[in-house]
mmCIF file of C-alpha atoms in Angstrom:
data_model
loop_
_atom_site.group_PDB
_atom_site.id
_atom_site.type_symbol
_atom_site.label_atom_id
_atom_site.label_comp_id
_atom_site.label_asym_id
_atom_site.label_seq_id
_atom_site.Cartn_x
_atom_site.Cartn_y
_atom_site.Cartn_z
ATOM 1 C CA UNK A 1 3.130 17.028 -34.482
ATOM 2 C CA UNK A 2 6.697 17.767 -35.980
ATOM 3 C CA UNK A 3 4.713 19.880 -39.254
ATOM 4 C CA UNK A 4 2.284 21.915 -36.952
ATOM 5 C CA UNK A 5 5.205 23.214 -34.157
ATOM 6 C CA UNK A 6 7.708 24.010 -37.444
ATOM 7 C CA UNK A 7 4.517 25.982 -39.186
ATOM 8 C CA UNK A 8 3.934 27.866 -35.901
ATOM 9 C CA UNK A 9 7.332 28.834 -35.707
ATOM 10 C CA UNK A 10 7.306 30.484 -38.910
ATOM 11 C CA UNK A 11 4.234 32.053 -38.926
ATOM 12 C CA UNK A 12 3.502 32.855 -35.262
ATOM 13 C CA UNK A 13 0.299 31.960 -33.049
ATOM 14 C CA UNK A 14 -2.972 34.687 -34.356
ATOM 15 C CA UNK A 15 -3.222 37.535 -31.990
ATOM 16 C CA UNK A 16 -6.921 36.481 -30.785
ATOM 17 C CA UNK A 17 -5.128 32.998 -29.439
ATOM 18 C CA UNK A 18 -2.272 34.699 -27.870
ATOM 19 C CA UNK A 19 -4.630 37.114 -26.141
ATOM 20 C CA UNK A 20 -6.536 34.346 -24.657
ATOM 21 C CA UNK A 21 -5.936 33.936 -20.980
ATOM 22 C CA UNK A 22 -5.022 30.222 -21.645
ATOM 23 C CA UNK A 23 -2.564 31.145 -23.718
ATOM 24 C CA UNK A 24 -0.155 32.711 -19.978
ATOM 25 C CA UNK A 25 -1.206 30.183 -18.194
ATOM 26 C CA UNK A 26 0.560 27.462 -21.103
ATOM 27 C CA UNK A 27 3.342 30.085 -21.784
ATOM 28 C CA UNK A 28 4.392 29.894 -17.761
ATOM 29 C CA UNK A 29 4.071 26.458 -18.461
ATOM 30 C CA UNK A 30 6.458 26.247 -21.249
ATOM 31 C CA UNK A 31 9.100 27.999 -19.279
ATOM 32 C CA UNK A 32 8.529 26.020 -16.003
ATOM 33 C CA UNK A 33 8.821 22.842 -18.670
ATOM 34 C CA UNK A 34 12.272 21.806 -17.094
ATOM 35 C CA UNK A 35 11.683 22.472 -13.321
ATOM 36 C CA UNK A 36 8.425 20.073 -13.784
ATOM 37 C CA UNK A 37 10.673 17.746 -15.833
ATOM 38 C CA UNK A 38 13.478 17.946 -12.844
ATOM 39 C CA UNK A 39 10.518 17.698 -10.074
ATOM 40 C CA UNK A 40 8.420 15.358 -11.260
ATOM 41 C CA UNK A 41 10.814 12.140 -10.988
ATOM 42 C CA UNK A 42 11.818 12.751 -7.269
ATOM 43 C CA UNK A 43 8.379 13.892 -6.184
ATOM 44 C CA UNK A 44 6.751 10.483 -7.367
ATOM 45 C CA UNK A 45 9.935 8.608 -6.162
ATOM 46 C CA UNK A 46 9.324 9.811 -2.146
ATOM 47 C CA UNK A 47 5.026 8.891 -2.932
ATOM 48 C CA UNK A 48 6.135 5.556 -3.688
ATOM 49 C CA UNK A 49 8.394 4.647 -1.409
ATOM 50 C CA UNK A 50 6.787 5.415 2.001
ATOM 51 C CA UNK A 51 3.775 8.063 2.379
ATOM 52 C CA UNK A 52 5.694 10.425 5.350
ATOM 53 C CA UNK A 53 3.848 14.067 4.998
ATOM 54 C CA UNK A 54 0.561 13.231 4.542
ATOM 55 C CA UNK A 55 -1.774 9.752 4.940
ATOM 56 C CA UNK A 56 -2.052 9.236 0.759
ATOM 57 C CA UNK A 57 -2.600 5.756 1.253
ATOM 58 C CA UNK A 58 -6.031 6.490 2.390
ATOM 59 C CA UNK A 59 -7.204 8.449 0.110
ATOM 60 C CA UNK A 60 -9.214 7.968 -2.875
ATOM 61 C CA UNK A 61 -7.182 7.731 -6.592
ATOM 62 C CA UNK A 62 -8.389 11.186 -8.255
ATOM 63 C CA UNK A 63 -7.397 13.212 -4.979
ATOM 64 C CA UNK A 64 -3.819 11.420 -4.867
ATOM 65 C CA UNK A 65 -3.506 12.796 -8.175
ATOM 66 C CA UNK A 66 -4.795 16.161 -7.239
ATOM 67 C CA UNK A 67 -2.184 16.121 -4.403
ATOM 68 C CA UNK A 68 0.608 14.679 -6.337
ATOM 69 C CA UNK A 69 0.189 17.430 -9.028
ATOM 70 C CA UNK A 70 -0.098 19.984 -6.138
ATOM 71 C CA UNK A 71 3.658 18.316 -4.754
ATOM 72 C CA UNK A 72 5.104 18.894 -8.904
ATOM 73 C CA UNK A 73 3.781 22.381 -8.789
ATOM 74 C CA UNK A 74 5.341 23.705 -5.570
ATOM 75 C CA UNK A 75 8.342 22.189 -6.175
ATOM 76 C CA UNK A 76 8.430 23.162 -9.679
ATOM 77 C CA UNK A 77 7.700 26.220 -9.226
ATOM 78 C CA UNK A 78 10.632 26.716 -6.039
ATOM 79 C CA UNK A 79 13.100 24.811 -8.669
ATOM 80 C CA UNK A 80 12.135 27.474 -11.388
ATOM 81 C CA UNK A 81 12.799 30.539 -8.733
ATOM 82 C CA UNK A 82 15.496 29.952 -6.528
ATOM 83 C CA UNK A 83 17.931 27.716 -9.066
ATOM 84 C CA UNK A 84 16.886 27.656 -12.445
ATOM 85 C CA UNK A 85 16.090 31.297 -13.391
ATOM 86 C CA UNK A 86 19.239 32.260 -11.065
ATOM 87 C CA UNK A 87 21.944 29.809 -12.336
ATOM 88 C CA UNK A 88 24.998 30.776 -14.496
ATOM 89 C CA UNK A 89 27.626 29.238 -14.885
ATOM 90 C CA UNK A 90 30.124 30.630 -12.304
ATOM 91 C CA UNK A 91 32.492 29.348 -9.005
ATOM 92 C CA UNK A 92 29.552 30.299 -6.687
ATOM 93 C CA UNK A 93 27.244 27.592 -8.943
ATOM 94 C CA UNK A 94 30.186 25.773 -9.155
ATOM 95 C CA UNK A 95 30.284 25.323 -5.640
ATOM 96 C CA UNK A 96 26.789 25.369 -4.741
ATOM 97 C CA UNK A 97 26.872 22.170 -7.769
ATOM 98 C CA UNK A 98 29.870 20.024 -5.483
ATOM 99 C CA UNK A 99 28.064 20.601 -2.542
ATOM 100 C CA UNK A 100 25.061 19.033 -4.062
ATOM 101 C CA UNK A 101 26.506 16.202 -5.758
ATOM 102 C CA UNK A 102 28.649 15.982 -2.242
ATOM 103 C CA UNK A 103 24.578 15.390 -0.624
ATOM 104 C CA UNK A 104 23.672 12.825 -3.339
ATOM 105 C CA UNK A 105 26.390 10.562 -3.295
ATOM 106 C CA UNK A 106 26.209 10.606 0.439
ATOM 107 C CA UNK A 107 22.889 9.697 1.056
ATOM 108 C CA UNK A 108 23.406 6.958 -1.709
ATOM 109 C CA UNK A 109 25.781 5.330 1.123
ATOM 110 C CA UNK A 110 23.011 5.993 3.998
ATOM 111 C CA UNK A 111 22.345 2.233 4.200
ATOM 112 C CA UNK A 112 25.712 1.041 3.823
ATOM 113 C CA UNK A 113 27.180 3.898 6.600
ATOM 114 C CA UNK A 114 23.918 2.752 9.019
ATOM 115 C CA UNK A 115 25.877 -0.545 8.740
ATOM 116 C CA UNK A 116 28.774 0.074 10.463
ATOM 117 C CA UNK A 117 26.892 1.615 13.586
ATOM 118 C CA UNK A 118 24.046 -1.125 13.671
ATOM 119 C CA UNK A 119 24.565 -5.037 14.258
ATOM 120 C CA UNK A 120 23.251 -7.596 11.430
ATOM 121 C CA UNK A 121 19.844 -7.645 13.966
ATOM 122 C CA UNK A 122 19.303 -4.542 14.594
ATOM 123 C CA UNK A 123 19.627 -4.087 10.479
ATOM 124 C CA UNK A 124 17.275 -6.916 9.737
ATOM 125 C CA UNK A 125 14.928 -4.826 12.172
ATOM 126 C CA UNK A 126 15.032 -1.648 10.603
ATOM 127 C CA UNK A 127 14.353 -2.896 7.305
ATOM 128 C CA UNK A 128 10.989 -4.074 8.597
ATOM 129 C CA UNK A 129 9.055 -1.324 6.933
ATOM 130 C CA UNK A 130 11.135 -2.194 3.875
ATOM 131 C CA UNK A 131 9.612 -6.013 3.812
ATOM 132 C CA UNK A 132 6.244 -5.516 2.193
ATOM 133 C CA UNK A 133 4.374 -4.946 -1.145
ATOM 134 C CA UNK A 134 3.084 -2.094 -2.996
ATOM 135 C CA UNK A 135 0.399 -0.468 -1.633
ATOM 136 C CA UNK A 136 -3.181 -1.879 -2.882
ATOM 137 C CA UNK A 137 -2.954 -2.167 -7.141
ATOM 138 C CA UNK A 138 0.196 0.042 -7.232
ATOM 139 C CA UNK A 139 0.449 3.642 -6.639
ATOM 140 C CA UNK A 140 1.065 4.553 -10.468
ATOM 141 C CA UNK A 141 -1.845 2.095 -11.248
ATOM 142 C CA UNK A 142 -4.135 4.505 -8.738
ATOM 143 C CA UNK A 143 -2.561 7.666 -10.116
ATOM 144 C CA UNK A 144 -3.460 6.255 -13.931
ATOM 145 C CA UNK A 145 -6.910 4.761 -13.603
ATOM 146 C CA UNK A 146 -8.510 6.793 -11.111
ATOM 147 C CA UNK A 147 -11.766 5.489 -11.439
ATOM 148 C CA UNK A 148 -10.957 1.864 -11.097
ATOM 149 C CA UNK A 149 -12.689 0.120 -8.103
ATOM 150 C CA UNK A 150 -10.585 -2.946 -8.318
ATOM 151 C CA UNK A 151 -7.290 -4.510 -10.444
ATOM 152 C CA UNK A 152 -6.069 -7.627 -11.677
ATOM 153 C CA UNK A 153 -3.336 -9.076 -9.694
ATOM 154 C CA UNK A 154 -0.833 -11.515 -10.900
ATOM 155 C CA UNK A 155 -0.167 -12.361 -14.591
ATOM 156 C CA UNK A 156 -3.551 -13.580 -16.697
ATOM 157 C CA UNK A 157 -4.791 -17.005 -16.782
ATOM 158 C CA UNK A 158 -6.729 -17.635 -19.922
ATOM 159 C CA UNK A 159 -8.686 -20.018 -18.089
ATOM 160 C CA UNK A 160 -8.911 -20.114 -14.619
ATOM 161 C CA UNK A 161 -10.612 -22.525 -12.347
ATOM 162 C CA UNK A 162 -12.081 -19.687 -9.917
ATOM 163 C CA UNK A 163 -12.227 -16.097 -9.979
ATOM 164 C CA UNK A 164 -11.675 -14.370 -6.287
ATOM 165 C CA UNK A 165 -12.551 -10.615 -5.664
ATOM 166 C CA UNK A 166 -10.057 -10.048 -2.689
ATOM 167 C CA UNK A 167 -11.687 -7.696 -0.355
ATOM 168 C CA UNK A 168 -10.059 -5.391 2.892
ATOM 169 C CA UNK A 169 -8.515 -2.763 4.257
ATOM 170 C CA UNK A 170 -4.728 -2.661 4.526
ATOM 171 C CA UNK A 171 -4.605 -6.151 6.442
ATOM 172 C CA UNK A 172 -5.408 -7.519 3.046
ATOM 173 C CA UNK A 173 -2.523 -5.416 1.823
ATOM 174 C CA UNK A 174 -0.248 -6.917 3.534
ATOM 175 C CA UNK A 175 -1.035 -10.282 2.853
ATOM 176 C CA UNK A 176 -1.830 -10.527 -1.015
ATOM 177 C CA UNK A 177 1.572 -10.753 -2.778
ATOM 178 C CA UNK A 178 1.611 -14.144 -0.843
ATOM 179 C CA UNK A 179 -1.692 -14.750 -1.098
ATOM 180 C CA UNK A 180 -1.427 -14.478 -5.065
ATOM 181 C CA UNK A 181 1.576 -16.344 -5.622
ATOM 182 C CA UNK A 182 -0.325 -19.680 -3.945
ATOM 183 C CA UNK A 183 -3.239 -18.656 -6.011
ATOM 184 C CA UNK A 184 -1.285 -18.446 -9.111
ATOM 185 C CA UNK A 185 -0.120 -21.643 -8.707
ATOM 186 C CA UNK A 186 -3.744 -23.288 -8.510
ATOM 187 C CA UNK A 187 -4.895 -21.777 -11.824
ATOM 188 C CA UNK A 188 -7.156 -19.320 -9.798
ATOM 189 C CA UNK A 189 -7.012 -15.825 -10.812
ATOM 190 C CA UNK A 190 -7.249 -12.850 -8.040
ATOM 191 C CA UNK A 191 -8.939 -9.407 -8.320
ATOM 192 C CA UNK A 192 -8.351 -6.622 -5.664
ATOM 193 C CA UNK A 193 -10.534 -3.326 -4.577
ATOM 194 C CA UNK A 194 -8.336 -0.218 -5.113
ATOM 195 C CA UNK A 195 -9.695 1.387 -2.350
ATOM 196 C CA UNK A 196 -8.411 0.731 1.497
ATOM 197 C CA UNK A 197 -11.713 0.976 3.133
ATOM 198 C CA UNK A 198 -14.439 -1.221 1.961
ATOM 199 C CA UNK A 199 -17.063 -2.912 3.823
ATOM 200 C CA UNK A 200 -16.368 0.274 6.376
ATOM 201 C CA UNK A 201 -17.561 3.329 6.969
ATOM 202 C CA UNK A 202 -17.075 6.236 3.867
ATOM 203 C CA UNK A 203 -15.631 3.205 2.208
ATOM 204 C CA UNK A 204 -17.717 0.782 -0.724
ATOM 205 C CA UNK A 205 -20.698 -0.182 0.673
ATOM 206 C CA UNK A 206 -21.835 -4.269 0.002
ATOM 207 C CA UNK A 207 -23.531 -3.674 -2.584
ATOM 208 C CA UNK A 208 -20.740 -1.889 -4.717
ATOM 209 C CA UNK A 209 -18.608 -4.712 -3.747
ATOM 210 C CA UNK A 210 -20.568 -7.111 -4.824
ATOM 211 C CA UNK A 211 -21.662 -5.121 -8.239
ATOM 212 C CA UNK A 212 -17.670 -5.166 -8.704
ATOM 213 C CA UNK A 213 -17.559 -8.782 -8.311
ATOM 214 C CA UNK A 214 -20.115 -9.835 -10.422
ATOM 215 C CA UNK A 215 -18.652 -7.415 -13.448
ATOM 216 C CA UNK A 216 -15.319 -9.049 -12.767
ATOM 217 C CA UNK A 217 -17.049 -12.653 -13.203
ATOM 218 C CA UNK A 218 -15.927 -13.655 -9.683
ATOM 219 C CA UNK A 219 -17.062 -16.658 -8.047
ATOM 220 C CA UNK A 220 -15.535 -15.693 -4.562
ATOM 221 C CA UNK A 221 -15.301 -12.989 -2.216
ATOM 222 C CA UNK A 222 -12.476 -13.263 0.342
ATOM 223 C CA UNK A 223 -12.814 -11.289 3.215
ATOM 224 C CA UNK A 224 -9.291 -10.077 5.134
ATOM 225 C CA UNK A 225 -9.976 -7.038 7.038
ATOM 226 C CA UNK A 226 -10.182 -5.449 10.455
ATOM 227 C CA UNK A 227 -13.767 -5.653 12.299
ATOM 228 C CA UNK A 228 -16.148 -2.738 13.759
ATOM 229 C CA UNK A 229 -19.617 -3.166 14.333
ATOM 230 C CA UNK A 230 -20.522 -1.486 10.846
ATOM 231 C CA UNK A 231 -17.802 -3.954 9.554
ATOM 232 C CA UNK A 232 -19.599 -6.779 10.905
ATOM 233 C CA UNK A 233 -23.078 -5.192 9.727
ATOM 234 C CA UNK A 234 -21.791 -4.504 6.298
ATOM 235 C CA UNK A 235 -20.490 -8.358 5.630
ATOM 236 C CA UNK A 236 -23.667 -9.363 6.606
ATOM 237 C CA UNK A 237 -25.370 -7.318 4.002
ATOM 238 C CA UNK A 238 -22.441 -9.079 1.431
ATOM 239 C CA UNK A 239 -22.880 -12.229 2.376
ATOM 240 C CA UNK A 240 -26.712 -12.573 1.595
ATOM 241 C CA UNK A 241 -26.432 -10.837 -1.335
ATOM 242 C CA UNK A 242 -23.761 -13.048 -2.706
ATOM 243 C CA UNK A 243 -25.791 -16.447 -1.886
ATOM 244 C CA UNK A 244 -28.241 -14.693 -3.506
ATOM 245 C CA UNK A 245 -25.792 -14.235 -6.362
ATOM 246 C CA UNK A 246 -24.466 -17.703 -6.134
ATOM 247 C CA UNK A 247 -21.266 -16.299 -5.184
ATOM 248 C CA UNK A 248 -18.958 -17.970 -1.931
ATOM 249 C CA UNK A 249 -18.235 -15.912 0.773
ATOM 250 C CA UNK A 250 -14.601 -16.973 2.779
ATOM 251 C CA UNK A 251 -13.304 -15.042 5.907
ATOM 252 C CA UNK A 252 -9.951 -15.228 6.727
ATOM 253 C CA UNK A 253 -8.742 -14.539 10.376
ATOM 254 C CA UNK A 254 -6.827 -11.414 10.914
ATOM 255 C CA UNK A 255 -3.423 -11.794 12.322
ATOM 256 C CA UNK A 256 -2.472 -10.912 16.078
ATOM 257 C CA UNK A 257 -2.339 -7.669 17.291
ATOM 258 C CA UNK A 258 0.494 -6.164 19.846
ATOM 259 C CA UNK A 259 0.675 -3.178 21.861
ATOM 260 C CA UNK A 260 3.346 -1.517 20.144
ATOM 261 C CA UNK A 261 5.063 -1.614 17.069
ATOM 262 C CA UNK A 262 7.019 -4.986 16.899
ATOM 263 C CA UNK A 263 9.818 -3.475 15.709
ATOM 264 C CA UNK A 264 10.554 -1.368 18.825
ATOM 265 C CA UNK A 265 9.603 -3.825 21.042
ATOM 266 C CA UNK A 266 12.434 -6.180 19.023
ATOM 267 C CA UNK A 267 15.324 -3.088 19.460
ATOM 268 C CA UNK A 268 14.139 -2.928 22.979
ATOM 269 C CA UNK A 269 14.985 -6.776 23.233
ATOM 270 C CA UNK A 270 18.450 -6.455 22.168
ATOM 271 C CA UNK A 271 19.570 -3.229 23.355
ATOM 272 C CA UNK A 272 18.061 -3.115 26.868
ATOM 273 C CA UNK A 273 17.064 -7.201 27.198
ATOM 274 C CA UNK A 274 13.829 -6.344 28.093
ATOM 275 C CA UNK A 275 11.673 -9.618 27.078
ATOM 276 C CA UNK A 276 8.518 -8.359 24.343
ATOM 277 C CA UNK A 277 4.870 -9.188 26.140
ATOM 278 C CA UNK A 278 3.310 -12.082 25.591
ATOM 279 C CA UNK A 279 0.728 -11.784 23.529
ATOM 280 C CA UNK A 280 -1.424 -15.116 23.300
ATOM 281 C CA UNK A 281 -4.762 -16.146 22.471
ATOM 282 C CA UNK A 282 -6.622 -14.813 25.213
ATOM 283 C CA UNK A 283 -5.519 -11.392 24.387
ATOM 284 C CA UNK A 284 -6.433 -11.679 20.459
ATOM 285 C CA UNK A 285 -9.880 -12.792 21.217
ATOM 286 C CA UNK A 286 -10.352 -9.974 23.709
ATOM 287 C CA UNK A 287 -9.299 -7.388 21.268
ATOM 288 C CA UNK A 288 -11.396 -9.049 18.563
ATOM 289 C CA UNK A 289 -14.151 -9.955 20.843
ATOM 290 C CA UNK A 290 -16.998 -8.268 18.342
ATOM 291 C CA UNK A 291 -15.711 -10.475 15.359
ATOM 292 C CA UNK A 292 -16.028 -14.195 17.943
ATOM 293 C CA UNK A 293 -19.088 -12.843 18.834
ATOM 294 C CA UNK A 294 -20.716 -12.887 15.546
ATOM 295 C CA UNK A 295 -18.693 -16.075 14.246
ATOM 296 C CA UNK A 296 -21.200 -18.229 14.983
ATOM 297 C CA UNK A 297 -23.906 -16.363 13.014
ATOM 298 C CA UNK A 298 -21.367 -16.036 10.442
ATOM 299 C CA UNK A 299 -20.615 -19.803 9.866
ATOM 300 C CA UNK A 300 -24.716 -20.462 10.107
ATOM 301 C CA UNK A 301 -24.972 -18.281 6.796
ATOM 302 C CA UNK A 302 -22.277 -20.692 5.047
ATOM 303 C CA UNK A 303 -19.085 -18.646 5.354
ATOM 304 C CA UNK A 304 -15.680 -20.665 5.796
ATOM 305 C CA UNK A 305 -13.630 -19.310 8.212
ATOM 306 C CA UNK A 306 -9.557 -19.693 8.329
ATOM 307 C CA UNK A 307 -7.466 -19.403 11.284
ATOM 308 C CA UNK A 308 -4.350 -17.315 11.089
ATOM 309 C CA UNK A 309 -3.370 -16.523 14.796
ATOM 310 C CA UNK A 310 -2.439 -20.376 15.443
ATOM 311 C CA UNK A 311 0.453 -20.145 12.215
ATOM 312 C CA UNK A 312 2.308 -17.214 14.928
ATOM 313 C CA UNK A 313 1.651 -19.463 18.299
ATOM 314 C CA UNK A 314 4.843 -20.212 20.247
ATOM 315 C CA UNK A 315 4.616 -21.791 23.239
ATOM 316 C CA UNK A 316 1.257 -20.019 24.246
ATOM 317 C CA UNK A 317 3.254 -16.828 22.978
ATOM 318 C CA UNK A 318 2.805 -15.221 19.486
ATOM 319 C CA UNK A 319 6.142 -14.913 17.763
ATOM 320 C CA UNK A 320 7.558 -11.455 16.609
ATOM 321 C CA UNK A 321 10.149 -12.782 14.172
ATOM 322 C CA UNK A 322 11.398 -15.665 12.451
ATOM 323 C CA UNK A 323 15.230 -15.739 11.830
ATOM 324 C CA UNK A 324 15.559 -12.192 12.751
ATOM 325 C CA UNK A 325 13.239 -10.767 10.608
ATOM 326 C CA UNK A 326 10.152 -8.910 12.231
ATOM 327 C CA UNK A 327 6.982 -10.620 11.123
ATOM 328 C CA UNK A 328 5.167 -7.451 11.430
ATOM 329 C CA UNK A 329 6.272 -4.230 10.687
ATOM 330 C CA UNK A 330 3.463 -2.336 13.098
ATOM 331 C CA UNK A 331 1.520 -3.478 15.538
ATOM 332 C CA UNK A 332 -0.834 -4.833 13.377
ATOM 333 C CA UNK A 333 0.503 -5.641 9.426
ATOM 334 C CA UNK A 334 2.541 -8.591 8.716
ATOM 335 C CA UNK A 335 5.547 -8.302 6.904
ATOM 336 C CA UNK A 336 5.963 -10.124 3.559
ATOM 337 C CA UNK A 337 8.574 -12.613 5.948
ATOM 338 C CA UNK A 338 5.316 -12.649 7.985
ATOM 339 C CA UNK A 339 2.597 -13.598 5.150
ATOM 340 C CA UNK A 340 5.112 -15.946 3.341
ATOM 341 C CA UNK A 341 3.911 -18.164 6.991
ATOM 342 C CA UNK A 342 0.391 -18.179 5.684
ATOM 343 C CA UNK A 343 1.299 -20.171 2.646
ATOM 344 C CA UNK A 344 -0.461 -23.250 4.478
ATOM 345 C CA UNK A 345 -3.532 -21.047 5.177
ATOM 346 C CA UNK A 346 -3.841 -19.445 1.218
ATOM 347 C CA UNK A 347 -3.651 -22.938 0.351
ATOM 348 C CA UNK A 348 -6.331 -24.159 2.130
ATOM 349 C CA UNK A 349 -8.615 -21.543 1.179
ATOM 350 C CA UNK A 350 -8.398 -21.609 -2.386
ATOM 351 C CA UNK A 351 -8.105 -25.854 -2.344
ATOM 352 C CA UNK A 352 -11.743 -25.411 -0.796
ATOM 353 C CA UNK A 353 -13.408 -23.425 -3.193
#
């Protein structure tokens, strides 16, 4: 590569190649290259931290790649147009550089500064949004493998006792880290679907899920997801297909749900002294009535069902926190703290395979 570059610098490029429209685009990319270098990292960091401007978590990996590429292009063009092309070493640029450095330093100390305004319990509540694992297979994995349907979670096991395909939407995503930890201890390999909506309208169909499980050599499919009529119908098809292929299907029930995000309920309790609502088993059964009505049919098909709601039950009401740490980061999804309470459930699922 170095020799080819030296040759081009010495001899130049043929006129026909320079006249090609692609040459103009590549020449412009060369001019913008340093801005691209500067802009791509913060764009990816913002994306990895949390999708605040677009719900990228629901997009396919290919669409994520396109959106990220577009964001990097726009940020690079703005950086080149308004900063790089105008920057000169003079008093004005020094003032702007000093201001930028001050803002960066201020941002780096933001969390410490927040601690001066909020007590320790409030800080634990605010941190609930960060008490979670990375999205699905990892956002960089999805970008680097846009066609992959699944990924391996955890270290590779040379001779696993079982091989599991974990299937579900964001509920499965919230618990996967704890589930994988228990599986690894038992010598069980876990694979996870990259898409966030399997067995749902517009997501992977039952046959596609089974095909992926067979390709991976899985002997069991573990379901943990939200439920609708479409999901139940797709699950029935998956169970029939899996049993015909000699594969087990296991159902882990969803966790409790709340009328509002749990951090909001806890903050209101701390600041205003307003007790959070008591959400109990009747509320849970009412919310998931479609699933409860369908459980006898699933059990009749040989699908083991594992409860999760009972783990959170305290004196007739579901718990919101454990030692000040929220068990949910919104109205439905458990934090890593909440997921840790399900270890015994996951151990039993794995032991029963």
